[in-house]
Amino acid sequence: MFGAVRRFGVSQALRASAPRTLSSRWAPQLLKWQAPATRSPVLIRSFQTSYPALSAASAEASEAPAVDQELITEFADLQTKGFVDASIVRNIISPDRMGLKTMTDVQSQSLHHMLQGGDVLAQAKTGTGKTLAFLLPTMQNILSDPTLNTKQDLGRRGQPSAADIRALIISPTRELAEQIAAEAMKVAAGTGLKVQTAVGGTQKRLGLQRIQRMGCHLLVGTPGRIKDIFSDPSSGVSAPRLNTLILDEADRLLDQGFAPEVKLIQDLLPDPFKVSRQTVMFSATVPKEVMHMVKRTMKPDFKFVKTVRDDEVPTHLRVPQKTVFLRGYENALPSILELAKNYQVKQQANPDLRPFKAIVYFNSTAEVNLAAEAFNHLKVEPTEQRSQNPLGRMRLLEIHARLSQSQRTNSANTFRKSSEAILFSSDVTARGMDFPEVTHVIQVGVPRDRETYIHRLGRTARANKTGEGWMFLHDGENDYFSDRLRDLPIHEDSQSIPTAMADMSKGLDNLSPATALTISQIKAAVQEVPLMTRESTYRSQLGTLLQSFASKRHAIRILNDLALNGYGLSEPPAVSPNIARNLGISKIPELVIGHSQQRHVGLGQGSSSTDRVFGGHRSSDRSSGSWARSFDRSDRSDRSDRGSSRGFNDRGGMPRRSFDRDNDRGDRSSGRGRSFGGRERSSGGRERSSGFGSRSPF
Ligand SMILES: Nc1ncnc2c1ncn2[C@@H]1O[C@H](COP(=O)(O)OP(=O)(O)OP(=O)(O)O)[C@@H](O)[C@H]1O
């Protein structure tokens, strides 16, 4: 039977005969696929002209009665029934290759329609195999294209060319694009299909040469680089016969950051009325931007596949999640270290526990960099020059936009392969990245929105594994945070991490030996981080923290505490007058305002500022260049994370996202005594105002 499918190619035959109306042209083999439902709780619906039923503002699909259909759910059956090439199936099921047996819901539900060349919008929870769901039918469809030079034809027709691109996958991050391409190569092994990547941060010229030399059937890339390639007539790469366009993480791709580039790419592709095109979007949510794109680009008979079952608990409700309140942000790194050490002790006592493998998310690349550098300088005995890291042989890695693409790829691959590791990360890995066996996702600071929190958390407990979510927040971020994550099963943990509440401004004498050791290890390690890095991290956190606290003055006090007690600086770093003005913080007395080699104390202390040349500590700076340059650099990097952080822009402009937290409402308390919903308490107290019971979920 397979021969027949190969000869006539199901999707190809469908495309050739009815490029815009596919449903009536199903191949006989596929008609046999209809039959009794075995997975009825899954909602699947084909919207004819009824897609407005998908509320534009809603991420939920309309409830629809389950359609009775027999779905092929075993990968092996795809070959025996002749739907998919034997090599592809072998690559998927062989124990020494991908080793998969049964399809996930999103795979079985979308495969059917995609193999016919139909448009699909699929919504499924994280970690459910969406990548293979679109790769498998896409690879099969390309392979079925009789005009292509694949394995079977190579001898006869020669190499594929750069103009042979039949499918394009756009992904929001470079790491995800590379991960998708790596999986595509596994699926395509031995078929002759050529998979290529086009991601930013790599040498464009070399990438183009590779595509020209080896040819390309499936191109996976990030919006900017793909736009560059297709808009440049001299690139030598084109897709005049492109049949499939896939937007992975469509909700992210179509948000403000990428939407213009994605639209431009679509305009650069062949006219879908001349060259039949299948449009596919996979998305965790269906916001209005995705619906606009659906309406603009998909055929009326597109299929909406939603594989969130009524009886299924989504990852973010299933994974145990804890939040630990910090006395100050200076307590974050010691708390992470304590968490890792505690787990190592537990794991040594219980070999059934998986080794500690954590991703630690921060809101700016500067913090990621500082944390990774500090952890790599940890010593068992803080006073020793050279010593073993207290975490033993745990791999300590970082990934963010300030690294070169090869460093990012290297970090991702090393982390993927490591059994015991910490990956300090910006949001470049928050979506879609599939790292096996991640035991902990740790988030430091308030994530920029609820979706970010959920996507980050989705890096653990994947493929039916267990995992834990931890969040380290400043004591004062409760109100802001609890508003957004109220319904999630996040429990406050005030017991496990005593270091979180230690007063880092004081000596270690009153602390338990374990806490004192952890803090002294971190303090010593942070001192090894170049001074300029610590100072620029302070500046990059300014934009973030101003949005997390109701009071700007309060945010600056917290940041100053971090500078002195966490970063080991003798005084808070100066911020340029321009930036201070744009952020509306010029008058805050605690802010140090200055120009490169000069600074003055905030205008709130009198406009006749005292200009002072930076003290001797600057001469110990191991990096060169002025702080102003360092600020600009780190901020640009943050921007290239495409919204992964909330730093302010490179002209010292306002933060990219404004949370309207401009007044000093929360400034009723000073020092460590704060007001929470009208209740005054000290930092040591655990009393919570309504909306946040001390032991109850948010
Ligand atoms: N049918 C299957 N059976 C078992 N494991 C699978 C199956 N399909 C995919 N996987 C594995 O599940 C993991 C998650 O897959 P994938 O990364 O595609 O998920 P995802 O839905 O794209 O997640 P995210 O929403 O985070 O992007 C991968 O390790 C993948 O190899």
XYZ file of C-alpha atoms and ligand atoms in Angstrom:
729
model
C 0.000 0.000 0.000
C 2.797 2.392 0.820
C 3.933 2.304 -2.761
C 0.622 3.727 -3.817
C 0.871 6.522 -1.351
C 4.406 7.276 -2.401
C 3.562 7.214 -6.047
C 0.603 9.489 -5.768
C 1.555 11.246 -2.550
C -1.555 11.878 -0.488
C -0.951 15.499 0.205
C 0.544 16.142 -3.184
C -2.374 14.600 -4.942
C -4.670 16.686 -2.823
C -2.742 19.822 -3.485
C -2.511 19.211 -7.168
C -6.201 18.596 -7.509
C -7.665 21.092 -5.114
C -5.237 23.543 -3.756
C -7.756 25.580 -1.786
C -10.430 23.008 -0.993
C -9.046 19.934 0.509
C -11.699 18.288 2.549
C -13.549 16.686 -0.325
C -10.431 15.175 -1.818
C -9.248 12.843 0.855
C -7.341 9.902 -0.458
C -9.048 6.561 0.029
C -6.480 5.471 2.558
C -7.253 8.422 4.715
C -10.974 7.867 4.515
C -10.394 4.509 6.125
C -8.899 6.366 8.979
C -12.359 7.461 10.099
C -13.729 5.348 12.870
C -14.719 5.033 16.460
C -13.201 7.332 18.945
C -10.931 5.961 21.528
C -9.870 9.293 22.875
C -13.159 11.057 23.131
C -12.274 13.560 25.843
C -9.995 15.328 23.423
C -11.677 18.182 21.684
C -11.153 18.346 17.993
C -13.082 20.467 15.648
C -12.948 21.437 12.088
C -14.163 24.972 11.678
C -15.737 25.599 8.343
C -16.626 29.230 8.301
C -17.267 29.258 11.995
C -13.942 30.336 13.264
C -15.244 33.528 14.808
C -16.561 31.072 17.378
C -13.056 31.095 18.657
C -13.273 34.144 20.780
C -10.554 36.514 19.758
C -9.723 37.441 23.259
C -9.906 33.987 24.639
C -7.226 31.394 24.866
C -9.869 28.720 25.205
C -11.439 26.895 22.341
C -15.154 26.567 22.104
C -16.443 23.393 23.590
C -17.366 21.026 20.828
C -18.873 17.602 20.916
C -16.195 15.007 20.383
C -16.093 13.780 16.828
C -16.133 10.052 16.421
C -13.000 9.139 14.625
C -10.587 6.319 14.717
C -7.221 7.834 15.145
C -4.055 6.037 14.440
C -2.195 6.284 17.665
C 0.748 3.900 17.186
C 3.617 5.207 15.080
C 4.246 1.717 13.709
C 0.751 1.661 12.178
C 1.610 4.630 10.016
C 3.949 2.435 8.057
C 1.886 -0.748 8.022
C -1.134 1.209 6.805
C 1.015 2.951 4.238
C 0.647 6.541 5.345
C 4.213 7.345 6.177
C 7.580 6.428 4.704
C 9.262 3.423 6.309
C 12.474 5.319 7.057
C 10.630 8.031 8.934
C 8.692 5.517 11.011
C 11.850 3.528 11.717
C 13.609 6.676 12.897
C 10.771 7.392 15.287
C 10.189 3.930 16.736
C 13.636 2.315 16.774
C 14.836 2.003 20.357
C 18.294 3.139 19.294
C 16.829 6.257 17.611
C 13.899 8.237 18.978
C 12.357 5.158 20.586
C 8.736 6.384 20.576
C 5.758 4.084 20.346
C 2.427 5.787 20.923
C 1.496 9.204 19.631
C 0.493 11.931 21.996
C -2.941 13.444 21.500
C -1.757 16.481 19.636
C 0.247 14.263 17.306
C -2.534 11.853 16.439
C -5.149 14.590 16.178
C -3.249 16.900 13.880
C -1.471 14.313 11.753
C -4.584 13.371 9.862
C -5.393 16.827 8.562
C -1.798 17.881 8.059
C -1.000 14.883 5.878
C -3.745 16.076 3.581
C -2.175 19.489 3.271
C -4.885 21.105 5.389
C -4.325 24.153 7.557
C -4.117 23.463 11.267
C -4.206 25.560 14.377
C -3.158 23.368 17.285
C -3.304 24.251 20.924
C -1.715 21.851 23.356
C -0.033 22.101 26.691
C 3.710 22.244 27.020
C 5.836 19.143 26.714
C 3.273 17.128 24.774
C 5.266 16.492 21.625
C 4.088 19.388 19.478
C 7.369 19.429 17.597
C 6.958 15.933 16.231
C 3.281 16.663 15.627
C 4.201 19.126 12.912
C 7.482 17.583 11.796
C 6.204 14.123 10.985
C 3.484 15.109 8.491
C 5.628 17.905 7.085
C 8.511 15.546 6.360
C 6.135 13.012 4.876
C 4.504 15.638 2.679
C 7.845 16.791 1.338
C 8.873 13.226 0.721
C 5.649 12.631 -1.171
C 6.293 15.549 -3.477
C 7.058 13.965 -6.849
C 8.932 17.029 -8.050
C 11.598 16.787 -5.415
C 15.068 15.346 -5.366
C 14.947 13.152 -2.299
C 16.766 9.926 -1.559
C 14.893 7.897 -4.134
C 15.752 10.337 -6.880
C 19.219 11.392 -5.969
C 21.041 9.203 -8.425
C 18.756 10.365 -11.183
C 18.341 14.034 -10.534
C 21.289 15.037 -8.412
C 21.479 17.116 -5.249
C 18.623 19.222 -3.943
C 19.121 22.911 -4.527
C 18.717 26.066 -2.493
C 15.438 26.676 -4.311
C 13.960 23.366 -3.185
C 12.620 24.660 0.108
C 9.147 23.208 0.503
C 8.537 23.905 4.163
C 9.493 26.770 6.427
C 9.294 26.635 10.212
C 9.564 29.895 12.117
C 10.387 29.797 15.785
C 10.742 32.690 18.226
C 14.149 31.737 19.619
C 17.388 30.532 18.147
C 17.676 27.685 20.623
C 14.222 26.450 19.768
C 14.909 26.682 16.042
C 18.047 24.631 16.480
C 16.226 22.127 18.645
C 13.473 21.749 16.042
C 16.052 21.317 13.277
C 17.883 18.681 15.317
C 14.654 16.744 15.797
C 13.802 17.152 12.106
C 17.156 15.660 11.170
C 16.438 12.676 13.388
C 13.050 12.175 11.761
C 14.529 12.580 8.279
C 17.637 10.428 8.693
C 18.133 8.225 5.647
C 15.382 9.873 3.585
C 17.543 12.313 1.652
C 15.590 15.262 3.018
C 17.791 18.240 3.772
C 17.092 20.269 6.860
C 18.822 23.617 7.325
C 18.712 26.332 9.947
C 18.761 30.103 9.585
C 19.130 31.763 12.948
C 20.449 35.094 14.098
C 23.811 35.297 15.794
C 25.434 32.985 13.283
C 27.376 34.025 10.219
C 24.790 34.682 7.578
C 27.217 34.153 4.722
C 28.323 30.734 5.949
C 24.717 29.678 6.466
C 23.801 30.739 2.951
C 26.788 28.905 1.504
C 25.745 25.762 3.373
C 22.218 25.984 1.991
C 23.514 26.639 -1.507
C 26.031 23.812 -1.332
C 23.828 21.151 0.243
C 20.370 22.312 -0.786
C 17.377 22.557 1.479
C 13.913 21.044 1.743
C 12.994 22.203 5.213
C 14.254 25.501 6.591
C 13.940 26.224 10.297
C 14.789 29.664 11.589
C 14.101 32.771 13.578
C 12.066 35.647 12.088
C 14.874 38.173 11.645
C 17.264 35.908 9.801
C 14.585 34.366 7.620
C 13.349 37.805 6.658
C 16.935 38.822 5.846
C 17.422 35.832 3.595
C 14.168 36.050 1.694
C 14.293 39.796 1.264
C 17.817 39.714 -0.127
C 17.745 38.809 -3.833
C 21.486 38.177 -3.735
C 21.173 35.525 -1.014
C 20.708 32.815 -3.619
C 18.099 31.183 -1.390
C 14.456 31.282 -2.328
C 11.357 29.241 -1.875
C 9.358 29.572 -5.101
C 7.547 26.303 -4.414
C 7.030 26.577 -0.711
C 4.031 24.469 0.303
C 4.106 24.596 4.074
C 4.534 27.443 6.524
C 4.648 26.562 10.207
C 4.638 29.055 13.052
C 5.755 27.348 16.219
C 4.899 29.120 19.471
C 2.595 31.258 17.342
C 1.369 33.308 20.283
C 4.917 34.436 20.987
C 5.729 34.939 17.310
C 2.744 37.145 16.770
C 3.105 39.310 19.809
C 4.434 42.814 19.344
C 8.069 41.830 19.064
C 7.936 39.590 16.032
C 4.637 40.202 14.279
C 5.971 42.733 11.719
C 8.777 40.397 10.670
C 6.461 37.405 10.406
C 4.067 39.404 8.234
C 6.925 40.538 6.061
C 8.120 36.972 5.611
C 4.652 35.930 4.537
C 4.659 38.686 1.946
C 7.979 37.440 0.635
C 6.712 33.894 0.124
C 5.015 32.810 -3.096
C 1.424 33.916 -3.581
C -0.653 31.117 -1.989
C -3.183 31.421 -4.810
C -0.482 30.455 -7.270
C 1.477 28.005 -5.133
C -0.747 26.069 -2.781
C 0.272 26.639 0.778
C -0.520 24.834 3.981
C -0.376 27.111 7.021
C 0.116 25.548 10.415
C 0.293 27.210 13.800
C 1.134 25.561 17.068
C 0.489 27.615 20.106
C 0.061 27.220 23.823
C -2.626 29.915 23.848
C -4.843 31.491 21.210
C -4.796 35.243 21.802
C -6.311 37.742 19.377
C -3.053 38.133 17.447
C -3.123 34.449 16.574
C -6.776 34.675 15.580
C -6.067 37.613 13.280
C -3.380 35.585 11.567
C -5.707 32.602 11.320
C -8.331 34.753 9.649
C -5.808 36.390 7.377
C -3.941 33.333 6.214
C -5.756 30.087 6.827
C -8.261 28.407 4.561
C -11.825 28.429 5.843
C -11.751 24.691 6.447
C -8.751 24.887 8.731
C -8.780 22.490 11.605
C -8.554 23.610 15.182
C -7.053 20.918 17.333
C -7.161 21.448 21.029
C -5.760 18.647 23.082
C -6.434 19.826 26.554
C -8.627 17.206 28.057
C -11.241 18.027 30.636
C -9.912 15.329 32.908
C -6.297 16.300 32.449
C -4.452 18.581 34.803
C -2.148 20.986 32.958
C 1.529 21.068 33.895
C 1.274 24.357 35.729
C -1.413 22.925 37.990
C 0.252 19.527 38.382
C 3.804 20.522 39.269
C 4.411 21.293 42.941
C 5.339 24.957 43.169
C 6.790 26.881 46.055
C 7.597 30.472 46.597
C 10.218 31.593 49.060
C 10.230 35.189 50.203
C 13.631 36.756 50.490
C 14.660 39.275 53.065
C 16.393 41.106 50.251
C 17.498 40.312 46.725
C 20.966 39.764 48.122
C 19.557 36.548 49.600
C 18.693 35.088 46.181
C 22.024 33.515 45.259
C 22.664 32.022 48.714
C 19.131 30.621 48.647
C 19.672 28.965 45.293
C 22.896 27.483 46.576
C 21.167 26.221 49.697
C 18.373 24.658 47.647
C 20.900 22.824 45.477
C 22.944 21.650 48.446
C 19.853 20.445 50.330
C 18.710 18.465 47.320
C 22.138 16.911 46.870
C 22.043 15.708 50.457
C 18.570 14.237 49.943
C 19.620 12.615 46.718
C 22.677 11.007 48.284
C 20.394 9.471 50.901
C 17.858 8.380 48.294
C 19.382 7.173 45.034
C 15.907 6.929 43.527
C 15.886 10.698 43.308
C 17.179 12.075 40.039
C 20.280 14.289 40.229
C 19.721 18.021 40.633
C 19.167 19.523 37.210
C 17.813 23.033 37.419
C 17.114 26.013 35.218
C 17.332 29.296 37.101
C 15.520 32.164 35.395
C 16.308 35.817 35.998
C 14.661 38.845 34.438
C 17.789 40.294 32.873
C 20.808 38.914 31.103
C 23.063 40.813 33.463
C 21.722 38.905 36.458
C 22.062 35.605 34.624
C 25.660 36.393 33.819
C 26.496 37.509 37.333
C 24.888 34.442 38.932
C 26.680 32.050 36.591
C 30.020 33.737 37.151
C 29.552 33.691 40.898
C 28.547 30.019 41.011
C 31.565 29.121 38.937
C 33.759 30.819 41.535
C 32.285 28.971 44.505
C 34.751 27.301 46.802
C 34.199 24.852 49.608
C 36.364 27.035 51.806
C 35.681 30.621 50.765
C 39.070 31.771 51.958
C 41.067 29.343 49.870
C 42.581 30.399 46.597
C 41.749 27.211 44.746
C 39.279 24.719 45.939
C 36.550 22.385 44.937
C 33.119 23.820 44.206
C 30.710 22.959 47.049
C 28.305 21.614 44.446
C 30.901 19.072 43.377
C 31.028 18.269 39.707
C 27.689 19.836 38.900
C 27.862 21.661 35.526
C 27.235 25.389 35.948
C 26.126 26.959 32.690
C 24.626 30.175 31.415
C 22.515 31.069 28.428
C 21.271 34.469 27.329
C 21.372 36.871 24.443
C 24.661 38.427 25.400
C 26.517 35.234 24.503
C 27.496 34.411 20.958
C 25.242 31.943 19.219
C 27.868 29.213 19.373
C 28.190 29.734 23.141
C 24.417 29.570 23.472
C 24.235 26.399 21.434
C 27.061 24.922 23.430
C 25.379 25.735 26.750
C 22.078 24.270 25.574
C 23.713 21.085 24.303
C 25.875 20.644 27.391
C 22.898 21.152 29.655
C 20.833 18.733 27.600
C 23.470 16.049 28.028
C 24.342 16.737 31.669
C 22.771 14.686 34.399
C 23.569 17.149 37.196
C 23.648 20.816 36.252
C 22.353 24.318 36.738
C 21.537 26.426 33.701
C 21.319 30.115 34.561
C 19.036 31.483 31.904
C 17.174 34.454 30.543
C 13.885 33.813 28.797
C 15.629 32.546 25.677
C 14.915 29.047 26.979
C 11.532 29.752 28.509
C 9.510 28.457 25.616
C 9.610 25.191 23.813
C 13.063 24.112 24.882
C 13.123 20.457 25.708
C 15.847 19.625 28.185
C 15.476 16.124 29.565
C 15.216 15.329 33.262
C 14.973 18.891 34.576
C 14.127 18.460 38.258
C 13.778 22.123 39.253
C 12.711 25.351 37.606
C 13.703 28.286 39.775
C 12.482 31.804 39.026
C 14.127 34.768 40.686
C 11.992 37.895 40.788
C 8.552 38.513 39.399
C 8.238 37.106 35.894
C 7.066 39.663 33.381
C 3.672 38.030 33.013
C 1.673 34.965 33.818
C 2.467 33.261 30.500
C 6.184 33.654 31.107
C 5.809 32.046 34.523
C 3.923 29.097 33.042
C 6.259 28.622 30.083
C 9.333 28.680 32.303
C 7.722 26.173 34.629
C 6.970 23.986 31.635
C 10.693 23.211 31.282
C 10.263 20.675 34.075
C 7.878 17.754 34.477
C 7.997 17.050 30.757
C 7.057 13.813 29.074
C 5.329 12.504 32.221
C 8.305 13.134 34.468
C 8.089 14.836 37.831
C 9.565 18.207 38.678
C 9.386 21.149 41.078
C 8.871 24.853 40.587
C 10.479 27.371 42.918
C 10.217 31.109 42.947
C 12.383 33.468 44.963
C 10.738 36.809 45.464
C 11.478 39.846 47.469
C 9.327 40.214 50.493
C 7.690 43.273 48.993
C 6.603 41.709 45.719
C 3.750 39.773 47.195
C 0.867 41.994 46.115
C 2.043 42.432 42.592
C 2.726 38.778 42.205
C -0.323 37.349 43.891
C -2.607 39.300 41.571
C -1.341 37.465 38.551
C -0.788 33.941 39.793
C -3.553 33.711 42.321
C -5.115 30.559 40.914
C -1.934 28.523 40.625
C -1.017 25.967 43.283
C 1.943 27.924 44.569
C 2.616 27.523 48.263
C 4.778 29.653 50.392
C 7.710 27.799 51.884
C 9.236 29.603 54.826
C 11.012 26.571 56.280
C 13.272 24.873 53.738
C 15.619 27.750 52.958
C 16.654 29.558 56.159
C 19.223 31.518 54.172
C 16.383 33.381 52.475
C 15.690 35.443 55.571
C 19.220 35.901 56.880
C 20.286 39.497 57.358
C 23.141 39.775 54.911
C 24.130 43.212 56.136
C 25.249 41.755 59.439
C 27.967 39.338 60.409
C 27.547 35.606 60.297
C 27.795 35.000 64.039
C 24.113 34.658 64.772
C 23.417 32.321 61.903
C 23.436 28.545 61.891
C 26.757 27.103 60.684
C 25.174 25.851 57.451
C 23.591 29.207 56.636
C 26.738 31.084 57.557
C 28.832 28.842 55.320
C 26.461 29.204 52.358
C 26.403 32.977 52.669
C 30.153 33.269 53.041
C 30.677 31.013 50.042
C 28.435 33.196 47.899
C 29.902 36.446 49.200
C 33.408 35.269 48.413
C 32.365 34.026 44.977
C 30.595 37.276 44.066
C 33.741 39.206 44.964
C 35.443 37.289 42.164
C 33.003 38.671 39.619
C 34.456 41.773 37.911
C 33.400 44.979 39.577
C 32.047 46.409 36.364
C 29.809 43.378 35.905
C 28.353 43.865 39.349
C 27.788 47.564 38.747
C 26.187 47.081 35.358
C 23.974 44.371 36.801
C 22.707 46.866 39.352
C 21.814 49.281 36.548
C 20.124 46.658 34.445
C 17.987 45.632 37.409
C 16.762 49.156 37.910
C 14.243 48.985 35.091
C 13.028 45.588 36.212
C 12.573 46.378 39.861
C 10.883 49.697 39.256
C 8.066 47.731 37.701
C 7.849 45.150 40.428
C 7.287 47.551 43.295
C 4.607 50.100 43.808
C 7.136 52.555 45.141
C 10.126 53.604 43.108
C 11.915 54.795 46.158
C 11.348 51.476 47.830
C 12.642 49.644 44.739
C 15.824 51.717 44.781
C 16.393 51.025 48.460
C 16.034 47.320 47.773
C 18.459 47.542 44.893
C 20.920 49.509 46.986
C 20.757 46.820 49.669
C 21.561 44.306 46.964
C 24.494 46.390 45.737
C 26.008 46.679 49.199
C 25.122 43.379 50.820
C 24.919 41.114 47.795
C 27.276 42.503 45.188
C 29.827 43.619 47.756
C 29.991 47.169 46.412
C 31.113 49.917 48.728
C 28.368 52.220 47.474
C 25.493 51.994 44.984
C 26.642 52.503 41.392
C 25.799 55.781 39.700
C 23.031 56.034 37.136
C 23.189 58.552 34.316
C 21.003 61.670 34.687
C 19.327 60.865 31.389
C 18.216 57.461 32.489
C 17.199 58.714 35.904
C 15.090 61.417 34.279
C 13.462 59.071 31.821
C 12.629 56.617 34.540
C 11.222 59.396 36.671
C 13.578 58.706 39.536
C 15.849 61.753 39.502
C 14.443 63.040 42.725
C 14.797 59.911 44.740
C 17.390 60.685 47.376
C 18.830 57.198 47.554
C 19.666 57.120 43.867
C 23.235 57.958 42.962
C 23.292 59.953 39.760
C 26.457 60.477 37.836
C 28.269 60.894 34.562
C 31.004 58.446 33.654
C 33.739 59.563 36.051
C 31.513 61.793 38.131
C 28.389 61.465 40.086
C 26.166 63.322 42.442
C 23.564 62.297 44.902
C 19.940 62.467 43.737
C 18.359 65.877 43.353
C 16.110 65.047 46.255
C 19.062 65.834 48.455
C 19.417 69.261 47.027
C 20.064 70.386 43.540
C 23.490 71.657 44.329
C 24.890 68.263 43.831
C 28.223 67.210 45.107
C 30.306 65.985 42.244
C 32.743 63.340 43.246
C 35.235 61.434 41.248
C 34.733 57.720 41.573
C 36.763 56.301 44.379
C 39.747 54.047 44.313
C 37.614 50.938 43.920
C 37.325 51.693 40.248
C 40.974 51.171 39.731
C 40.577 47.567 40.845
C 38.080 46.980 38.080
C 39.423 44.180 35.979
C 37.423 45.246 32.956
C 38.105 48.364 31.019
C 35.754 51.070 29.846
C 33.380 53.407 31.536
C 30.288 52.286 33.371
C 28.185 54.157 30.872
C 29.469 51.939 28.092
C 28.888 48.868 30.176
C 25.334 49.897 30.757
C 24.661 50.433 27.097
C 26.119 47.109 26.194
C 24.186 45.071 28.681
C 21.011 46.824 27.822
C 21.363 46.184 24.122
C 21.858 42.535 24.863
C 18.714 42.497 26.898
C 16.833 43.963 24.011
C 18.011 41.267 21.722
C 16.391 38.801 24.077
C 13.220 40.118 22.564
C 11.443 41.029 25.691
C 12.912 38.334 27.840
C 13.901 40.948 30.314
C 12.421 44.197 31.392
C 15.455 46.433 31.198
C 15.120 49.852 29.736
C 16.094 50.757 26.256
C 19.482 51.655 24.950
C 18.846 55.348 24.824
C 18.004 55.313 28.464
C 14.346 55.342 27.583
C 11.469 54.018 29.570
C 11.067 50.360 30.286
C 9.514 48.447 27.426
C 6.546 47.499 29.529
C 4.957 49.930 31.811
C 2.937 48.644 34.712
C 1.775 52.053 35.752
C 3.574 51.823 39.025
C 4.786 55.352 38.935
C 3.515 56.716 42.165
C 5.079 56.179 45.504
C 2.043 54.533 46.967
C 3.953 51.835 48.716
C 6.418 54.206 50.199
C 4.680 54.302 53.510
C 7.267 52.213 55.173
C 10.924 52.683 55.283
C 13.737 50.315 55.708
C 12.530 46.809 56.193
C 9.142 47.539 57.679
C 6.537 47.452 54.892
C 2.926 47.940 54.358
C 1.013 45.057 52.848
C -2.552 45.774 52.004
C -2.812 48.081 54.924
C -1.018 45.847 57.372
C 2.313 46.978 58.627
C 4.810 44.325 59.392
C 8.492 43.825 59.650
C 10.459 41.801 57.188
C 10.881 39.025 59.676
C 7.134 38.673 60.155
C 5.288 36.269 57.923
C 1.942 37.892 58.248
C 0.172 38.287 54.960
C -2.616 40.487 53.903
C -5.713 39.076 52.297
C -5.225 37.442 48.964
C -2.176 35.708 50.239
C -2.724 33.396 53.155
C 0.561 32.404 54.608
C 0.061 28.731 53.813
C -2.509 28.936 51.091
C -2.144 28.988 47.364
C -2.118 32.298 45.596
N 4.738 10.248 21.212
C 5.626 10.529 22.153
N 5.821 9.690 23.183
C 6.714 9.973 24.155
N 7.505 11.064 24.165
C 7.347 11.930 23.158
C 6.409 11.712 22.099
N 6.510 12.729 21.229
C 7.453 13.557 21.709
N 7.959 13.075 22.867
C 8.994 13.684 23.710
O 8.361 14.629 24.570
C 9.253 15.706 24.838
C 8.547 17.023 24.619
O 8.307 17.220 23.253
P 8.237 18.668 22.602
O 9.453 19.434 22.924
O 7.899 18.516 21.174
O 7.027 19.279 23.392
P 6.246 20.608 23.112
O 4.805 20.281 23.185
O 6.739 21.262 21.882
O 6.641 21.459 24.379
P 6.650 23.062 24.538
O 5.246 23.516 24.629
O 7.371 23.251 25.793
O 7.310 23.604 23.351
C 10.450 15.487 23.921
O 11.492 14.939 24.674
C 9.977 14.490 22.904
O 11.013 13.671 22.400
